[in-house]
Tab-separated table of C-alpha atoms in Angstrom:
chain	number	residue	atom	x	y	z
S	183	UNK	CA	0.000	0.000	0.000
S	184	UNK	CA	2.947	2.301	0.519
S	185	UNK	CA	3.582	2.604	-3.204
S	186	UNK	CA	-0.085	3.465	-3.746
S	187	UNK	CA	0.173	6.251	-1.197
S	188	UNK	CA	3.379	7.438	-2.858
S	189	UNK	CA	1.722	7.543	-6.281
S	190	UNK	CA	-1.250	9.383	-4.804
S	191	UNK	CA	1.038	12.032	-3.377
S	192	UNK	CA	2.843	12.360	-6.721
S	193	UNK	CA	-0.472	12.681	-8.568
S	194	UNK	CA	-1.703	15.320	-6.132
S	195	UNK	CA	1.532	17.263	-6.542
S	196	UNK	CA	1.263	17.083	-10.332
S	197	UNK	CA	-2.343	18.275	-10.291
S	198	UNK	CA	-1.372	21.144	-7.994
S	199	UNK	CA	1.495	22.126	-10.276
S	200	UNK	CA	-0.746	22.054	-13.343
S	201	UNK	CA	-3.690	23.863	-11.784
S	202	UNK	CA	-4.957	26.795	-13.797
S	203	UNK	CA	-4.629	30.348	-12.583
S	204	UNK	CA	-7.544	32.769	-12.772
S	205	UNK	CA	-7.573	34.618	-16.108
S	206	UNK	CA	-6.693	38.294	-16.542
S	207	UNK	CA	-9.320	40.127	-18.604
S	208	UNK	CA	-10.508	43.600	-19.535
S	209	UNK	CA	-8.898	46.636	-21.075
S	210	UNK	CA	-6.660	45.963	-24.084
S	211	UNK	CA	-5.030	42.869	-22.593
S	212	UNK	CA	-4.506	39.836	-24.831
S	213	UNK	CA	-3.376	36.305	-24.069
S	214	UNK	CA	0.206	35.551	-25.063
S	215	UNK	CA	0.135	33.852	-28.463
S	216	UNK	CA	2.323	30.992	-27.231
S	217	UNK	CA	0.653	30.385	-23.854
S	218	UNK	CA	-0.289	26.700	-23.621
S	219	UNK	CA	-2.966	24.942	-21.538
S	220	UNK	CA	-1.799	23.997	-18.011
S	221	UNK	CA	1.863	25.004	-18.530
S	222	UNK	CA	1.180	28.523	-19.801
S	223	UNK	CA	4.314	30.323	-20.937
S	224	UNK	CA	6.758	28.050	-19.100
S	225	UNK	CA	7.774	26.041	-22.186
S	226	UNK	CA	8.270	29.156	-24.316
S	227	UNK	CA	10.338	30.872	-21.616
S	228	UNK	CA	12.562	27.820	-21.160
S	229	UNK	CA	13.018	27.437	-24.922
S	230	UNK	CA	13.877	31.062	-25.663
S	231	UNK	CA	15.277	32.520	-22.444
S	232	UNK	CA	16.899	29.605	-20.618
S	233	UNK	CA	18.116	27.583	-23.623
S	234	UNK	CA	18.262	30.343	-26.226
S	235	UNK	CA	19.750	32.936	-23.809
S	236	UNK	CA	17.326	35.594	-25.067
S	237	UNK	CA	17.236	38.648	-22.755
S	238	UNK	CA	13.915	39.433	-21.078
S	239	UNK	CA	13.642	42.782	-22.854
S	240	UNK	CA	13.883	41.189	-26.293
S	241	UNK	CA	11.447	38.435	-25.274
S	242	UNK	CA	8.789	40.940	-24.219
S	243	UNK	CA	9.356	43.272	-27.169
S	244	UNK	CA	8.743	40.461	-29.637
S	245	UNK	CA	5.324	39.835	-28.119
S	246	UNK	CA	4.479	43.537	-27.980
S	247	UNK	CA	5.333	43.815	-31.681
S	248	UNK	CA	2.924	40.966	-32.474
S	249	UNK	CA	0.107	42.628	-30.542
S	250	UNK	CA	0.435	46.317	-31.327
S	251	UNK	CA	2.096	47.209	-27.998
S	252	UNK	CA	-0.863	45.811	-26.064
S	253	UNK	CA	-0.415	44.325	-22.586
S	254	UNK	CA	-0.513	40.536	-22.495
S	255	UNK	CA	-1.181	37.818	-19.954
S	256	UNK	CA	0.006	34.237	-19.646
S	257	UNK	CA	-0.038	31.367	-17.204
S	258	UNK	CA	2.803	29.293	-15.788
S	259	UNK	CA	3.215	25.955	-14.053
S	260	UNK	CA	1.957	26.168	-10.481
S	261	UNK	CA	-1.198	28.134	-11.217
S	262	UNK	CA	0.663	31.411	-11.565
S	263	UNK	CA	-0.817	34.117	-13.793
S	264	UNK	CA	1.340	36.927	-15.160
S	265	UNK	CA	0.298	40.115	-16.934
S	266	UNK	CA	2.844	42.416	-18.587
S	267	UNK	CA	1.627	46.031	-18.623
S	268	UNK	CA	2.529	49.059	-20.739
S	269	UNK	CA	0.342	51.864	-19.356
S	270	UNK	CA	1.936	54.422	-17.016
S	271	UNK	CA	-1.401	54.797	-15.211
S	272	UNK	CA	-1.148	51.173	-14.117
S	273	UNK	CA	2.410	51.753	-12.876
S	274	UNK	CA	1.121	54.670	-10.785
S	275	UNK	CA	-1.747	52.567	-9.425
S	276	UNK	CA	0.620	49.773	-8.358
S	277	UNK	CA	3.311	52.024	-6.921
S	278	UNK	CA	1.163	54.695	-5.286
S	279	UNK	CA	-2.628	54.657	-5.487
S	280	UNK	CA	-3.028	51.039	-4.347
S	281	UNK	CA	0.450	50.536	-2.956
S	282	UNK	CA	-0.686	48.379	-0.021
S	283	UNK	CA	-2.425	45.993	-2.416
S	284	UNK	CA	0.759	44.958	-4.214
S	285	UNK	CA	3.860	43.233	-2.875
S	286	UNK	CA	7.012	41.545	-4.076
S	287	UNK	CA	5.207	38.257	-3.757
S	288	UNK	CA	6.394	34.815	-2.699
S	289	UNK	CA	7.801	33.778	-6.086
S	290	UNK	CA	10.043	36.834	-6.454
S	291	UNK	CA	11.201	36.658	-2.841
S	292	UNK	CA	11.892	32.924	-2.916
S	293	UNK	CA	13.841	33.035	-6.175
S	294	UNK	CA	16.080	35.884	-5.014
S	295	UNK	CA	16.326	35.043	-1.313
S	296	UNK	CA	19.754	33.420	-1.641
S	297	UNK	CA	21.100	36.637	-3.183
S	298	UNK	CA	19.087	39.505	-1.698
S	299	UNK	CA	18.009	37.885	1.577
S	300	UNK	CA	15.986	40.274	3.708
S	301	UNK	CA	17.331	43.394	1.984
S	302	UNK	CA	15.155	46.264	0.822
S	303	UNK	CA	14.709	44.965	-2.745
S	304	UNK	CA	13.281	41.653	-1.556
S	305	UNK	CA	10.916	42.500	1.315
S	306	UNK	CA	7.498	44.032	1.903
S	307	UNK	CA	5.579	45.550	4.785
S	308	UNK	CA	7.322	46.434	8.035
S	309	UNK	CA	10.785	45.285	6.946
S	310	UNK	CA	10.608	47.338	3.760
S	311	UNK	CA	9.308	50.432	5.547
S	312	UNK	CA	12.033	50.292	8.209
S	313	UNK	CA	14.821	49.920	5.668
S	314	UNK	CA	13.323	52.584	3.417
S	315	UNK	CA	13.219	55.073	6.293
S	316	UNK	CA	16.831	54.318	7.218
S	317	UNK	CA	17.988	54.616	3.606
S	318	UNK	CA	16.089	57.875	3.147
S	319	UNK	CA	17.885	59.263	6.201
S	320	UNK	CA	21.242	58.132	4.802
S	321	UNK	CA	20.840	59.528	1.299
S	322	UNK	CA	19.747	62.900	2.664
S	323	UNK	CA	23.195	63.348	4.236
S	324	UNK	CA	25.486	65.768	2.412
S	325	UNK	CA	28.397	63.763	3.859
S	326	UNK	CA	27.341	60.748	1.772
S	327	UNK	CA	26.940	62.808	-1.393
S	328	UNK	CA	30.366	64.388	-0.966
S	329	UNK	CA	31.968	61.024	-0.176
S	330	UNK	CA	30.538	59.259	-3.228
S	331	UNK	CA	31.358	62.251	-5.450
S	332	UNK	CA	34.995	62.117	-4.348
S	333	UNK	CA	35.019	58.383	-5.073
S	334	UNK	CA	33.412	58.858	-8.499
S	335	UNK	CA	35.757	61.689	-9.455
S	336	UNK	CA	38.967	59.875	-8.553
S	337	UNK	CA	37.879	56.565	-10.068
S	338	UNK	CA	36.816	58.265	-13.308
S	339	UNK	CA	40.450	59.264	-13.682
S	340	UNK	CA	41.541	55.649	-13.111
S	341	UNK	CA	39.017	54.560	-15.745
S	342	UNK	CA	40.439	57.103	-18.202
S	343	UNK	CA	43.963	55.849	-17.492
S	344	UNK	CA	42.974	52.257	-18.282
S	345	UNK	CA	41.270	53.292	-21.526
S	346	UNK	CA	44.391	55.237	-22.522
S	347	UNK	CA	46.571	52.167	-21.925
S	348	UNK	CA	44.422	50.007	-24.191
S	349	UNK	CA	43.541	52.593	-26.826
S	350	UNK	CA	47.116	52.938	-28.025
S	351	UNK	CA	47.199	49.359	-29.270
S	352	UNK	CA	43.725	48.386	-30.449
S	353	UNK	CA	39.990	48.811	-30.060
S	354	UNK	CA	38.805	49.062	-26.467
S	355	UNK	CA	36.010	46.958	-24.992
S	356	UNK	CA	34.332	49.366	-22.593
S	357	UNK	CA	31.924	46.820	-21.123
S	358	UNK	CA	34.381	45.135	-18.698
S	359	UNK	CA	35.971	48.495	-17.906
S	360	UNK	CA	32.641	50.022	-16.918
S	361	UNK	CA	31.834	46.927	-14.835
S	362	UNK	CA	35.175	47.238	-13.014
S	363	UNK	CA	34.714	50.992	-12.629
S	364	UNK	CA	31.335	50.660	-10.925
S	365	UNK	CA	32.579	47.661	-8.902
S	366	UNK	CA	35.460	49.707	-7.479
S	367	UNK	CA	33.296	52.755	-6.815
S	368	UNK	CA	30.541	50.867	-4.982
S	369	UNK	CA	33.126	49.049	-2.849
S	370	UNK	CA	34.576	52.413	-1.840
S	371	UNK	CA	31.203	54.096	-1.437
S	372	UNK	CA	29.719	51.244	0.592
S	373	UNK	CA	32.643	49.848	2.573
S	374	UNK	CA	35.519	52.301	2.174
S	375	UNK	CA	37.522	49.541	0.464
S	376	UNK	CA	39.209	49.914	-2.923
S	377	UNK	CA	39.598	46.494	-4.564
S	378	UNK	CA	41.358	47.814	-7.714
S	379	UNK	CA	39.373	45.788	-10.236
S	380	UNK	CA	40.136	48.468	-12.823
S	381	UNK	CA	43.838	47.895	-12.321
S	382	UNK	CA	43.589	44.146	-12.757
S	383	UNK	CA	43.643	42.899	-9.164
S	384	UNK	CA	43.028	39.107	-9.426
S	385	UNK	CA	40.985	38.884	-6.214
S	386	UNK	CA	38.705	41.665	-7.410
S	387	UNK	CA	38.385	39.970	-10.804
S	388	UNK	CA	37.389	36.702	-9.119
S	389	UNK	CA	34.755	38.451	-7.009
S	390	UNK	CA	33.368	40.207	-10.082
S	391	UNK	CA	33.127	36.859	-11.837
S	392	UNK	CA	31.091	35.433	-8.961
S	393	UNK	CA	28.699	38.411	-8.986
S	394	UNK	CA	28.189	38.081	-12.738
S	395	UNK	CA	27.720	34.318	-12.441
S	396	UNK	CA	25.070	34.698	-9.738
S	397	UNK	CA	23.032	37.225	-11.698
S	398	UNK	CA	23.172	35.184	-14.879
S	399	UNK	CA	22.211	31.880	-13.266
S	400	UNK	CA	19.614	33.101	-10.786
S	401	UNK	CA	17.494	34.505	-13.630
S	402	UNK	CA	16.852	30.937	-14.783
S	403	UNK	CA	14.950	30.209	-11.586
S	404	UNK	CA	12.103	32.443	-12.726
S	405	UNK	CA	11.473	30.096	-15.660
S	406	UNK	CA	12.233	26.681	-14.143
S	407	UNK	CA	9.438	25.403	-11.844
S	408	UNK	CA	11.675	22.578	-10.555
S	409	UNK	CA	14.538	24.844	-9.480
S	410	UNK	CA	13.873	24.363	-5.719
S	411	UNK	CA	14.436	20.621	-6.005
S	412	UNK	CA	17.516	21.180	-8.143
S	413	UNK	CA	18.916	23.693	-5.651
S	414	UNK	CA	18.159	21.503	-2.637
S	415	UNK	CA	19.764	18.387	-4.122
S	416	UNK	CA	22.346	20.291	-6.213
S	417	UNK	CA	21.216	18.352	-9.282
S	418	UNK	CA	22.277	20.759	-12.033
S	419	UNK	CA	25.636	22.267	-12.885
S	420	UNK	CA	23.949	25.696	-12.860
S	421	UNK	CA	22.762	25.350	-9.245
S	422	UNK	CA	26.122	23.934	-8.131
S	423	UNK	CA	27.912	26.860	-9.763
S	424	UNK	CA	25.415	29.309	-8.262
S	425	UNK	CA	25.959	27.877	-4.769
S	426	UNK	CA	29.735	28.150	-5.115
S	427	UNK	CA	29.520	31.782	-6.261
S	428	UNK	CA	27.113	32.696	-3.440
S	429	UNK	CA	29.538	31.238	-0.894
S	430	UNK	CA	32.438	33.183	-2.421
S	431	UNK	CA	30.511	36.462	-2.378
S	432	UNK	CA	29.294	35.901	1.185
S	433	UNK	CA	32.851	35.268	2.334
S	434	UNK	CA	33.988	38.586	0.863
S	435	UNK	CA	31.025	40.588	2.172
S	436	UNK	CA	31.333	39.167	5.691
S	437	UNK	CA	35.078	39.803	5.513
S	438	UNK	CA	34.524	43.477	4.667
S	439	UNK	CA	32.022	43.775	7.510
S	440	UNK	CA	34.460	42.230	9.986
S	441	UNK	CA	37.236	44.550	8.793
S	442	UNK	CA	35.097	47.627	9.465
S	443	UNK	CA	36.863	49.811	12.037
S	444	UNK	CA	33.656	51.077	13.634
S	445	UNK	CA	34.671	54.737	13.695
S	446	UNK	CA	31.563	55.817	11.824
S	447	UNK	CA	33.001	59.035	10.384
S	448	UNK	CA	33.943	58.068	6.828
S	449	UNK	CA	30.669	58.848	5.046
S	450	UNK	CA	30.414	55.315	3.635
S	451	UNK	CA	27.055	53.618	3.281
S	452	UNK	CA	28.052	51.159	5.993
S	453	UNK	CA	28.990	53.880	8.481
S	454	UNK	CA	25.847	55.867	7.791
S	455	UNK	CA	23.662	52.773	8.057
S	456	UNK	CA	25.210	51.759	11.382
S	457	UNK	CA	24.796	55.311	12.626
S	458	UNK	CA	21.144	55.341	11.607
S	459	UNK	CA	20.289	52.076	13.361
S	460	UNK	CA	22.162	53.209	16.478
S	461	UNK	CA	19.854	56.211	16.640
S	462	UNK	CA	16.787	54.011	16.096
S	463	UNK	CA	16.345	51.449	18.877
S	464	UNK	CA	13.720	49.547	16.884
S	465	UNK	CA	16.205	48.931	14.088
S	466	UNK	CA	18.965	47.490	16.276
S	467	UNK	CA	18.406	43.997	14.856
S	468	UNK	CA	19.923	45.218	11.564
S	469	UNK	CA	23.341	45.291	13.253
S	470	UNK	CA	23.372	41.480	13.185
S	471	UNK	CA	25.888	40.206	10.587
S	472	UNK	CA	23.262	38.439	8.436
S	473	UNK	CA	21.055	41.537	8.265
S	474	UNK	CA	24.053	43.743	7.473
S	475	UNK	CA	25.099	41.322	4.754
S	476	UNK	CA	21.635	41.492	3.166
S	477	UNK	CA	21.325	45.265	3.418
S	478	UNK	CA	24.789	46.048	2.099
S	479	UNK	CA	24.566	43.489	-0.703
S	480	UNK	CA	21.334	45.137	-1.885
S	481	UNK	CA	23.091	48.520	-1.951
S	482	UNK	CA	26.063	46.928	-3.673
S	483	UNK	CA	24.045	45.405	-6.501
S	484	UNK	CA	22.021	48.585	-7.002
S	485	UNK	CA	25.164	50.670	-7.376
S	486	UNK	CA	27.154	48.407	-9.659
S	487	UNK	CA	25.346	46.829	-12.599
S	488	UNK	CA	22.703	49.466	-13.251
S	489	UNK	CA	25.201	52.314	-13.629
S	490	UNK	CA	27.567	50.194	-15.733
S	491	UNK	CA	24.639	49.356	-18.007
S	492	UNK	CA	23.605	53.004	-18.278
S	493	UNK	CA	27.135	54.155	-19.123
S	494	UNK	CA	27.464	51.527	-21.821
S	495	UNK	CA	24.132	52.483	-23.378
S	496	UNK	CA	25.053	56.182	-23.322
S	497	UNK	CA	28.371	55.632	-25.088
S	498	UNK	CA	26.706	53.358	-27.649
S	499	UNK	CA	23.993	55.886	-28.483
S	500	UNK	CA	26.444	58.797	-28.591
S	501	UNK	CA	28.601	56.843	-31.050
S	502	UNK	CA	25.488	56.443	-33.195
S	503	UNK	CA	24.677	60.166	-32.832
S	504	UNK	CA	28.007	62.030	-33.252
S	505	UNK	CA	26.400	65.477	-33.183
S	506	UNK	CA	25.302	64.914	-29.605
S	507	UNK	CA	28.686	63.404	-28.758
S	508	UNK	CA	30.335	66.605	-29.986
S	509	UNK	CA	28.081	68.654	-27.704
S	510	UNK	CA	29.078	66.547	-24.686
S	511	UNK	CA	32.758	66.939	-25.632
S	512	UNK	CA	32.383	70.729	-25.837
S	513	UNK	CA	30.723	70.752	-22.445
S	514	UNK	CA	33.454	68.533	-20.974
S	515	UNK	CA	36.130	70.849	-22.338
S	516	UNK	CA	34.454	73.798	-20.639
S	517	UNK	CA	34.092	71.985	-17.293
S	518	UNK	CA	37.723	70.885	-17.172
S	519	UNK	CA	38.978	74.281	-18.356
S	520	UNK	CA	37.637	75.670	-15.085
S	521	UNK	CA	39.657	73.035	-13.203
S	522	UNK	CA	42.831	73.741	-15.158
S	523	UNK	CA	43.519	70.190	-16.352
S	524	UNK	CA	41.756	67.065	-17.600
S	525	UNK	CA	43.875	65.161	-15.066
S	526	UNK	CA	42.076	66.896	-12.190
S	527	UNK	CA	39.288	64.788	-10.614
S	528	UNK	CA	35.847	66.318	-10.689
S	529	UNK	CA	34.274	67.115	-7.337
S	530	UNK	CA	30.748	67.303	-5.970
S	531	UNK	CA	30.373	71.051	-6.512
S	532	UNK	CA	31.581	70.762	-10.115
S	533	UNK	CA	28.648	68.684	-11.350
S	534	UNK	CA	25.967	68.374	-8.640
S	535	UNK	CA	23.847	71.261	-9.885
S	536	UNK	CA	21.442	70.292	-12.715
S	537	UNK	CA	22.706	73.365	-14.600
S	538	UNK	CA	26.254	71.971	-14.463
S	539	UNK	CA	26.892	69.895	-17.596
S	540	UNK	CA	23.219	69.721	-18.627
S	541	UNK	CA	23.998	68.085	-21.986
S	542	UNK	CA	25.905	65.178	-20.420
S	543	UNK	CA	23.058	64.646	-17.946
S	544	UNK	CA	20.440	64.824	-20.698
S	545	UNK	CA	22.285	62.221	-22.784
S	546	UNK	CA	22.606	59.926	-19.760
S	547	UNK	CA	18.899	60.160	-18.907
S	548	UNK	CA	17.837	59.721	-22.538
S	549	UNK	CA	19.997	56.613	-22.888
S	550	UNK	CA	18.341	55.160	-19.782
S	551	UNK	CA	14.936	55.932	-21.296
S	552	UNK	CA	15.743	53.922	-24.428
S	553	UNK	CA	17.896	51.257	-22.762
S	554	UNK	CA	16.535	50.896	-19.196
S	555	UNK	CA	19.133	49.076	-17.036
S	556	UNK	CA	16.357	47.089	-15.335
S	557	UNK	CA	14.082	46.307	-18.306
S	558	UNK	CA	11.186	44.816	-16.338
S	559	UNK	CA	9.795	44.981	-12.831
S	560	UNK	CA	6.913	43.251	-11.112
S	561	UNK	CA	4.611	43.128	-8.106
S	562	UNK	CA	2.060	40.544	-6.970
S	563	UNK	CA	-1.563	41.558	-6.380
S	564	UNK	CA	-2.634	40.718	-2.813
S	565	UNK	CA	-6.325	41.248	-3.658
S	566	UNK	CA	-8.634	41.405	-6.675
S	567	UNK	CA	-8.556	44.776	-8.410
S	568	UNK	CA	-9.184	46.619	-11.672
S	569	UNK	CA	-6.305	48.710	-13.023
S	570	UNK	CA	-6.875	52.191	-14.507
S	571	UNK	CA	-6.362	50.751	-18.007
S	572	UNK	CA	-9.354	48.469	-17.442
S	573	UNK	CA	-7.380	45.260	-16.881
S	574	UNK	CA	-9.107	43.061	-14.283
S	575	UNK	CA	-6.458	41.497	-12.024
S	576	UNK	CA	-7.290	38.509	-9.798
S	577	UNK	CA	-5.595	38.091	-6.437
S	578	UNK	CA	-2.159	36.464	-6.766
S	579	UNK	CA	-1.518	37.714	-10.312
S	580	UNK	CA	2.028	38.867	-10.962
S	581	UNK	CA	1.766	42.343	-12.501
S	582	UNK	CA	4.901	43.222	-14.450
S	583	UNK	CA	5.674	46.180	-16.635
S	584	UNK	CA	8.148	46.675	-19.401
S	585	UNK	CA	10.074	49.889	-18.763
S	586	UNK	CA	11.009	50.303	-22.413
S	587	UNK	CA	7.370	50.053	-23.504
S	588	UNK	CA	6.255	52.592	-20.874
S	589	UNK	CA	9.151	54.940	-21.653
S	590	UNK	CA	8.518	54.896	-25.411
S	591	UNK	CA	4.733	55.186	-25.342
S	592	UNK	CA	3.860	57.623	-28.171
S	593	UNK	CA	0.822	58.842	-26.220
S	594	UNK	CA	3.206	60.183	-23.560
S	595	UNK	CA	6.530	60.748	-25.326
S	596	UNK	CA	5.287	61.775	-28.770
S	597	UNK	CA	5.564	60.280	-32.223
S	598	UNK	CA	9.373	60.344	-31.965
S	599	UNK	CA	9.330	58.381	-28.710
S	600	UNK	CA	11.778	55.748	-30.006
S	601	UNK	CA	14.270	58.344	-31.272
S	602	UNK	CA	17.371	59.305	-29.277
S	603	UNK	CA	16.848	62.988	-28.550
S	604	UNK	CA	18.503	64.356	-25.380
S	605	UNK	CA	17.019	67.718	-26.297
S	606	UNK	CA	13.726	66.625	-24.764
S	607	UNK	CA	15.478	66.804	-21.360
S	608	UNK	CA	17.003	70.218	-22.063
S	609	UNK	CA	13.686	71.849	-22.914
S	610	UNK	CA	12.105	70.606	-19.703
S	611	UNK	CA	9.513	68.518	-21.513
S	612	UNK	CA	10.906	65.178	-20.311
S	613	UNK	CA	11.629	66.436	-16.804
S	614	UNK	CA	7.997	67.464	-16.438
S	615	UNK	CA	6.878	63.859	-16.828
S	616	UNK	CA	6.245	61.815	-13.714
S	617	UNK	CA	8.411	58.910	-12.623
S	618	UNK	CA	5.484	56.632	-13.526
S	619	UNK	CA	6.082	57.608	-17.158
S	620	UNK	CA	9.819	57.069	-16.675
S	621	UNK	CA	10.042	54.116	-14.258
S	622	UNK	CA	13.679	53.231	-14.992
S	623	UNK	CA	14.498	54.276	-11.408
S	624	UNK	CA	11.322	52.648	-10.121
S	625	UNK	CA	8.499	54.957	-9.070
S	626	UNK	CA	6.190	56.223	-6.342
S	627	UNK	CA	6.948	54.976	-2.844
S	628	UNK	CA	9.691	52.724	-4.242
S	629	UNK	CA	11.470	55.440	-6.241
S	630	UNK	CA	15.221	54.763	-6.155
S	631	UNK	CA	16.823	56.858	-3.406
S	632	UNK	CA	20.165	56.613	-5.199
S	633	UNK	CA	18.901	58.167	-8.442
S	634	UNK	CA	20.762	61.446	-7.961
S	635	UNK	CA	24.024	59.692	-7.068
S	636	UNK	CA	23.715	57.431	-10.131
S	637	UNK	CA	23.232	60.480	-12.360
S	638	UNK	CA	26.175	62.154	-10.627
S	639	UNK	CA	28.418	59.170	-11.349
S	640	UNK	CA	27.261	59.007	-14.947
S	641	UNK	CA	27.971	62.691	-15.547
S	642	UNK	CA	31.424	62.488	-13.963
S	643	UNK	CA	32.459	59.493	-16.039
S	644	UNK	CA	31.096	60.903	-19.300
S	645	UNK	CA	32.741	64.303	-18.831
S	646	UNK	CA	36.066	62.712	-17.886
S	647	UNK	CA	36.070	60.491	-20.982
S	648	UNK	CA	34.749	62.945	-23.567
S	649	UNK	CA	37.265	65.578	-22.431
S	650	UNK	CA	39.950	63.236	-23.824
S	651	UNK	CA	38.514	61.180	-26.680
S	652	UNK	CA	36.038	60.936	-29.484
S	653	UNK	CA	34.536	57.453	-29.569
S	654	UNK	CA	33.526	55.424	-32.605
S	655	UNK	CA	32.095	51.915	-32.637
S	656	UNK	CA	34.482	49.244	-33.853
S	657	UNK	CA	33.871	48.339	-37.496
S	658	UNK	CA	32.684	44.814	-36.684
S	659	UNK	CA	30.707	45.767	-33.558
S	660	UNK	CA	27.239	44.255	-33.168
S	661	UNK	CA	24.819	45.160	-30.402
S	662	UNK	CA	24.229	41.800	-28.715
S	663	UNK	CA	22.408	41.881	-25.336
S	664	UNK	CA	22.995	39.081	-22.840
S	665	UNK	CA	20.710	37.401	-20.321
S	666	UNK	CA	21.093	38.726	-16.782
S	667	UNK	CA	19.030	40.659	-14.233
S	668	UNK	CA	20.050	43.971	-15.807
S	669	UNK	CA	20.363	45.042	-19.441
S	670	UNK	CA	23.939	44.240	-20.472
S	671	UNK	CA	25.731	43.941	-23.790
S	672	UNK	CA	28.031	41.099	-24.750
S	673	UNK	CA	30.680	43.717	-25.504
S	674	UNK	CA	31.079	47.409	-26.316
S	675	UNK	CA	34.108	47.647	-28.568
S	676	UNK	CA	35.066	51.167	-29.615
S	677	UNK	CA	37.882	53.202	-31.085
S	678	UNK	CA	39.074	55.928	-28.699
S	679	UNK	CA	40.417	58.812	-30.813
S	680	UNK	CA	42.362	61.446	-28.805
S	681	UNK	CA	41.095	65.010	-29.053
């Protein structure tokens, strides 16, 4: 009888896994053309994204093209229903008007728990509110802004030095250089430690490899319903590799926490966070090593890959639009003329004002509009609701939105919405639009608190580089995105021509 009971359990589990989710209806929503009975979009996602290595952005854009930019819904194994939205009014509803009715959801949190833990990007409710309040307090400090600006300015010079070393001999691949640049800067900004990835330090290179490996492999979990079993039993090479990289990263993060001197006066994210929780008795639990690991790793990931992605997209688009590149170069020349030398690091007061280097900032923001570093985002509905676009969402539905689709909506951005035009930021037209129409930095109550520092870093790097070189894409360059959490290119090979 035992085998009968075993088979019964297996059958019950299979029926549970294949149960149908409640359909999403209303508005302009359509069902994904490749959504199958019982398994929904799981097979298509595995075929294209997991096996074919197609980035999420490209996957969604293909479906939007088939359906006239209409939102679409699909099921998945386990009774999950997903709807991908394109209307900025729905983004506002989820992030502000009905904020309490949407959460990260169990799937998102479970998939990313090994990486993000209980950090701000992976929690809801009380934990999120506490960390948000602490982070808001931190980012309001001028000491933090001045510290990160000093880090960005000095490391931009190191970045320029590395480009100069490579540019003399051949084309330069900016992708790994930008990744190392943002890796070094976030280590200094967060922990006060300079790992020298830009200068080829092997330990820093190994740690970067583990971060990249984690973000590439963990994405697969969103498409593979059996990943928990594979992770628990270490059945696949991907999960074994992921586990090894997580252990390596944890060892480094805990090591940096243990090496912290505790003085609290450096202006680093770690010092400011510890100071904030010391002042708040209710947040004392965050001083525990595991909580600190989660919190700092969330900051770390936010400050590394997104800015590297944005810099790469900006350089790419400026190479394709040389007239705008020339305007940035003229602006850079003017900024460094005031400093007396292109070898002089930029400081906070040199670029913090929006009127300082407005063209460089406009190009950076426009590149993010057309190449959002985080292409998609999602929340899970905790109750039945109807979105402003008319889409009827059952409880438990995962509501995602494609940032590119929202940020190139002709109804909001005009008939030239897909055209690279930094001028829209200089006239004030783009700046007048809400963050729900430009959700690259998230929106509403979850608007990225580090937005201004990311823009600051982008401006400093762009001005430092365009004061020295004119960039052209390598003759055989092809824009090939790769599958990871953020929008990344396979390479960004350019010619750096001295001015």
